[in-house]
Short mmCIF file of C-alpha atoms in Angstrom, two decimals:
data_model
loop_
_atom_site.label_atom_id
_atom_site.label_comp_id
_atom_site.label_asym_id
_atom_site.label_seq_id
_atom_site.Cartn_x
_atom_site.Cartn_y
_atom_site.Cartn_z
CA MET A 16 15.89 6.15 -3.25
CA SER A 17 14.14 9.49 -3.78
CA GLY A 18 10.96 8.60 -1.83
CA ARG A 19 10.58 9.40 1.85
CA ILE A 20 9.94 6.68 4.37
CA ARG A 21 6.74 7.48 6.29
CA THR A 22 6.27 6.44 9.89
CA PRO A 23 2.60 7.03 10.78
CA ALA A 24 2.84 5.05 14.04
CA ASP A 25 5.48 3.58 16.30
CA GLY A 26 7.08 0.62 14.48
CA VAL A 27 4.99 1.18 11.31
CA HIS A 28 6.79 2.34 8.14
CA HIS A 29 5.90 2.56 4.46
CA LEU A 30 7.50 3.72 1.22
CA VAL A 31 6.44 4.14 -2.40
CA ALA A 32 8.67 4.31 -5.53
CA ARG A 33 8.71 3.67 -9.25
CA ASN A 34 9.55 0.13 -10.44
CA GLU A 35 12.46 1.28 -12.55
CA GLU A 36 13.95 3.37 -9.74
CA VAL A 37 13.88 0.45 -7.32
CA LEU A 38 15.39 -2.06 -9.73
CA GLY A 39 17.97 0.44 -10.95
CA ALA A 40 19.18 1.48 -7.49
CA LEU A 41 18.85 -1.55 -5.24
CA PRO A 42 20.25 -5.12 -5.27
CA VAL A 43 17.75 -7.88 -6.06
CA ALA A 44 17.75 -10.92 -3.78
CA ALA A 45 18.38 -14.32 -5.36
CA ALA A 46 15.21 -15.67 -3.69
CA ASP A 47 13.13 -13.01 -5.42
CA ARG A 48 14.72 -13.70 -8.80
CA ALA A 49 13.88 -17.36 -8.39
CA THR A 50 10.17 -16.73 -7.69
CA ALA A 51 9.95 -14.06 -10.42
CA GLY A 52 11.29 -16.59 -12.92
CA ARG A 53 7.99 -18.50 -12.68
CA LEU A 54 5.95 -15.42 -13.64
CA PRO A 55 5.08 -13.75 -16.96
CA PRO A 56 7.43 -10.81 -17.76
CA TRP A 57 4.86 -8.10 -17.04
CA ARG A 58 4.24 -9.56 -13.56
CA ALA A 59 7.90 -10.40 -12.82
CA ALA A 60 9.00 -6.71 -12.91
CA GLU A 61 6.47 -5.58 -10.27
CA HIS A 62 7.15 -8.74 -8.26
CA LEU A 63 10.88 -7.98 -8.14
CA ALA A 64 10.39 -4.28 -7.50
CA SER A 65 7.92 -4.70 -4.68
CA ARG A 66 10.01 -7.27 -2.81
CA THR A 67 13.22 -5.36 -3.40
CA LEU A 68 11.59 -2.19 -1.99
CA LEU A 69 10.35 -4.19 0.99
CA ARG A 70 13.86 -5.49 1.74
CA PHE A 71 15.23 -1.98 1.58
CA LEU A 72 12.50 -0.72 3.93
CA LEU A 73 13.18 -3.55 6.34
CA ARG A 74 16.88 -2.66 6.45
CA GLU A 75 16.13 0.98 6.98
CA ALA A 76 13.73 0.09 9.81
CA GLY A 77 16.33 -2.13 11.55
CA GLU A 78 14.53 -5.37 10.60
CA ASP A 79 16.88 -6.68 7.90
CA ALA A 80 15.48 -9.87 6.32
CA GLY A 81 18.71 -10.62 4.47
CA ASP A 82 18.14 -12.85 1.45
CA GLY A 83 15.48 -14.95 3.16
CA PRO A 84 12.26 -15.62 1.27
CA VAL A 85 9.20 -13.39 1.23
CA ALA A 86 6.41 -15.95 1.31
CA ALA A 87 2.61 -15.65 0.77
CA LEU A 88 -0.38 -17.10 2.49
CA PRO A 89 -3.04 -18.85 0.34
CA GLY A 90 -4.94 -15.59 -0.10
CA GLY A 91 -1.81 -13.80 -1.27
CA ARG A 92 -0.90 -11.95 1.96
CA PRO A 93 2.93 -11.68 2.17
CA TYR A 94 4.83 -12.72 5.28
CA LEU A 95 8.39 -13.38 6.40
CA PRO A 96 8.91 -17.03 7.44
CA GLY A 97 10.33 -17.17 10.96
CA ARG A 98 9.31 -13.55 11.73
CA PRO A 99 5.72 -13.93 13.00
CA GLY A 100 5.78 -10.67 14.96
CA LEU A 101 6.61 -8.60 11.90
CA GLY A 102 3.80 -7.65 9.59
CA VAL A 103 4.54 -6.77 5.93
CA SER A 104 2.47 -5.65 2.97
CA LEU A 105 3.07 -4.91 -0.71
CA SER A 106 1.19 -3.09 -3.47
CA HIS A 107 1.71 -2.17 -7.12
CA SER A 108 -0.10 0.06 -9.62
CA ALA A 109 0.87 1.02 -13.17
CA GLY A 110 4.63 1.11 -12.69
CA TRP A 111 4.64 2.07 -9.01
CA VAL A 112 5.23 -0.16 -5.97
CA ALA A 113 4.68 0.34 -2.25
CA ALA A 114 5.83 -1.58 0.80
CA ALA A 115 4.96 -1.46 4.49
CA VAL A 116 6.30 -3.09 7.64
CA GLY A 117 4.78 -3.20 11.09
CA ARG A 118 6.66 -4.25 14.20
CA GLY A 119 4.33 -6.23 16.42
CA ARG A 120 1.24 -5.61 14.26
CA ASP A 121 -0.32 -6.46 10.92
CA VAL A 122 -0.15 -3.82 8.21
CA GLY A 123 -1.67 -3.04 4.83
CA VAL A 124 -0.41 -0.68 2.15
CA ASP A 125 -1.90 0.35 -1.18
CA VAL A 126 -0.82 2.63 -4.00
CA GLN A 127 -3.28 3.79 -6.62
CA VAL A 128 -2.29 5.56 -9.83
CA PRO A 129 -5.27 7.77 -10.65
CA ALA A 130 -7.42 6.53 -13.48
CA ALA A 131 -10.80 7.22 -15.01
CA VAL A 132 -13.65 6.33 -12.62
CA GLY A 133 -17.28 5.85 -13.60
CA ASP A 134 -20.26 7.15 -11.72
CA ARG A 135 -21.28 3.66 -10.54
CA LEU A 136 -17.93 2.94 -8.95
CA LEU A 137 -17.74 6.44 -7.51
CA ARG A 138 -21.09 5.93 -5.71
CA LEU A 139 -20.23 2.41 -4.62
CA CYS A 140 -17.06 3.46 -2.79
CA CYS A 141 -17.89 6.94 -1.55
CA ALA A 142 -20.47 8.44 0.76
CA PRO A 143 -23.28 10.13 -1.25
CA GLY A 144 -22.15 13.65 -0.50
CA ASP A 145 -18.55 12.85 -1.30
CA ALA A 146 -19.53 11.14 -4.55
CA ASP A 147 -21.42 14.28 -5.56
CA ALA A 148 -18.45 16.51 -4.63
CA LEU A 149 -16.03 14.36 -6.69
CA ALA A 150 -18.42 14.23 -9.64
CA ALA A 151 -18.44 18.01 -9.72
CA ARG A 152 -14.62 18.29 -9.86
CA SER A 153 -12.39 18.40 -12.88
CA GLU A 154 -11.40 15.05 -14.37
CA GLU A 155 -7.89 15.16 -12.86
CA ALA A 156 -9.16 16.13 -9.38
CA ARG A 157 -11.89 13.49 -9.52
CA ARG A 158 -9.38 10.79 -10.40
CA SER A 159 -6.88 11.75 -7.71
CA GLY A 160 -9.54 12.15 -5.02
CA PHE A 161 -11.07 8.77 -5.73
CA ALA A 162 -7.65 7.09 -5.92
CA ARG A 163 -6.86 8.40 -2.40
CA ILE A 164 -10.12 7.02 -1.01
CA PHE A 165 -9.77 3.64 -2.66
CA ALA A 166 -6.11 3.34 -1.56
CA VAL A 167 -7.29 3.73 2.06
CA GLN A 168 -10.02 1.18 1.59
CA GLU A 169 -7.64 -1.33 0.05
CA ALA A 170 -4.98 -0.75 2.79
CA CYS A 171 -7.56 -1.35 5.50
CA VAL A 172 -8.81 -4.69 4.23
CA LYS A 173 -5.21 -5.82 3.63
CA ALA A 174 -4.35 -4.98 7.24
CA VAL A 175 -7.01 -7.45 8.46
CA GLY A 176 -5.78 -10.14 6.04
CA LYS A 177 -8.39 -9.79 3.32
CA GLY A 178 -8.57 -8.60 -0.28
CA PHE A 179 -11.76 -8.02 -2.20
CA SER A 180 -13.45 -10.55 0.04
CA GLY A 181 -13.15 -7.86 2.71
CA ARG A 182 -15.44 -5.59 0.61
CA PRO A 183 -13.08 -2.59 0.61
CA TRP A 184 -15.80 -0.31 -0.84
CA THR A 185 -17.64 -0.62 2.46
CA VAL A 186 -14.82 1.00 4.47
CA PRO A 187 -15.95 4.57 5.19
CA VAL A 188 -13.31 7.11 4.10
CA PRO A 189 -14.37 10.78 4.22
CA LEU A 190 -13.22 12.84 1.24
CA GLY A 191 -10.05 14.75 2.17
CA ALA A 192 -9.43 12.83 5.40
CA ARG A 193 -5.78 12.00 6.11
CA THR A 194 -6.25 9.72 9.11
CA GLY A 195 -9.00 7.49 10.49
CA THR A 196 -9.99 4.22 12.08
CA TRP A 197 -11.99 1.18 10.94
CA ASP A 198 -12.71 -2.19 12.55
CA GLY A 199 -9.67 -2.22 14.88
CA VAL A 200 -7.47 -0.64 12.22
CA ARG A 201 -5.92 2.81 12.05
CA TRP A 202 -4.98 4.34 8.71
CA SER A 203 -2.98 7.21 7.27
CA ALA A 204 -3.10 8.78 3.81
CA PRO A 205 -0.28 11.34 3.82
CA PRO A 206 -0.49 14.61 1.94
CA GLY A 207 1.81 15.54 -0.92
CA ASP A 208 1.49 12.20 -2.75
CA GLY A 209 -0.12 13.35 -5.95
CA ALA A 210 -3.47 14.32 -4.48
CA GLY A 211 -2.94 17.93 -5.43
CA ASP A 212 -2.84 19.42 -1.96
CA GLY A 213 0.62 20.96 -2.36
CA GLY A 214 2.18 19.35 0.71
CA GLY A 215 5.26 17.23 1.07
CA ASP A 216 8.60 17.23 -0.73
CA GLU A 217 9.13 17.00 -4.48
CA GLY A 218 9.49 13.24 -4.51
CA ASP A 219 6.20 12.85 -2.68
CA ARG A 220 4.33 15.21 -5.02
CA ALA A 221 5.41 13.14 -8.00
CA ALA A 222 4.01 9.96 -6.49
CA PRO A 223 0.44 8.71 -6.70
CA PRO A 224 -1.81 8.41 -3.66
CA VAL A 225 -0.68 5.79 -1.15
CA ALA A 226 -2.25 4.71 2.13
CA CYS A 227 -1.06 2.58 5.04
CA ALA A 228 -3.21 0.86 7.65
CA TRP A 229 -2.17 -1.09 10.78
CA THR A 230 -3.91 -3.13 13.42
CA VAL A 231 -4.18 -1.78 16.96
CA ARG A 232 -3.91 -5.32 18.37
CA PRO A 233 -0.65 -7.29 18.11
CA ALA A 234 0.23 -9.15 14.92
CA ARG A 235 -1.10 -12.70 14.62
CA ARG A 236 1.28 -15.47 15.58
CA GLY A 237 2.07 -18.76 14.01
CA ARG A 238 3.27 -17.62 10.57
CA ALA A 239 6.49 -19.59 10.40
#
């Protein structure tokens, strides 16, 4: 794998990669093939890639899940049956997948391939001054800057077990910030991930913005 595993906090790890790189380099678990077989082809590829990346990350973090299932709660939040103290999260965007694992805490990860963003969405998700600053940038810079902000917002609501019901656009994320806190959650949006700041290694610079969030309190129990 060409991507670099990030460890923004003790026991918290995340990784982002292209679908085709994951599926071309790593073995796919039989349990994942079985669940993917019930999905339409376009969804099956990202399903396989995200879970395969997660299994790789778990092995690298010393938390090998073997070929056991990656299950999902009713709202879609992934979890590992029998491993209630281990939080996991998955994300996908336009051919890219991301995975995160948190030992003893819940986690959220989100990858966002930059895309066109309208003024209404820009002002819904960003502070007024930041929205003005992004609107004044070039199209490419505006897209990447917004993608970074929205990746953080999505990662934060995932970390507390919510999706859009968590109103991610209400999570305050200052333009250009790389770390922060929100509602008992800490987050990290590393540099060099396509945001145009010139940091990181080559593999990171090729990747789109990705963010990881994790709860300060221990992971919830009872997910068996």
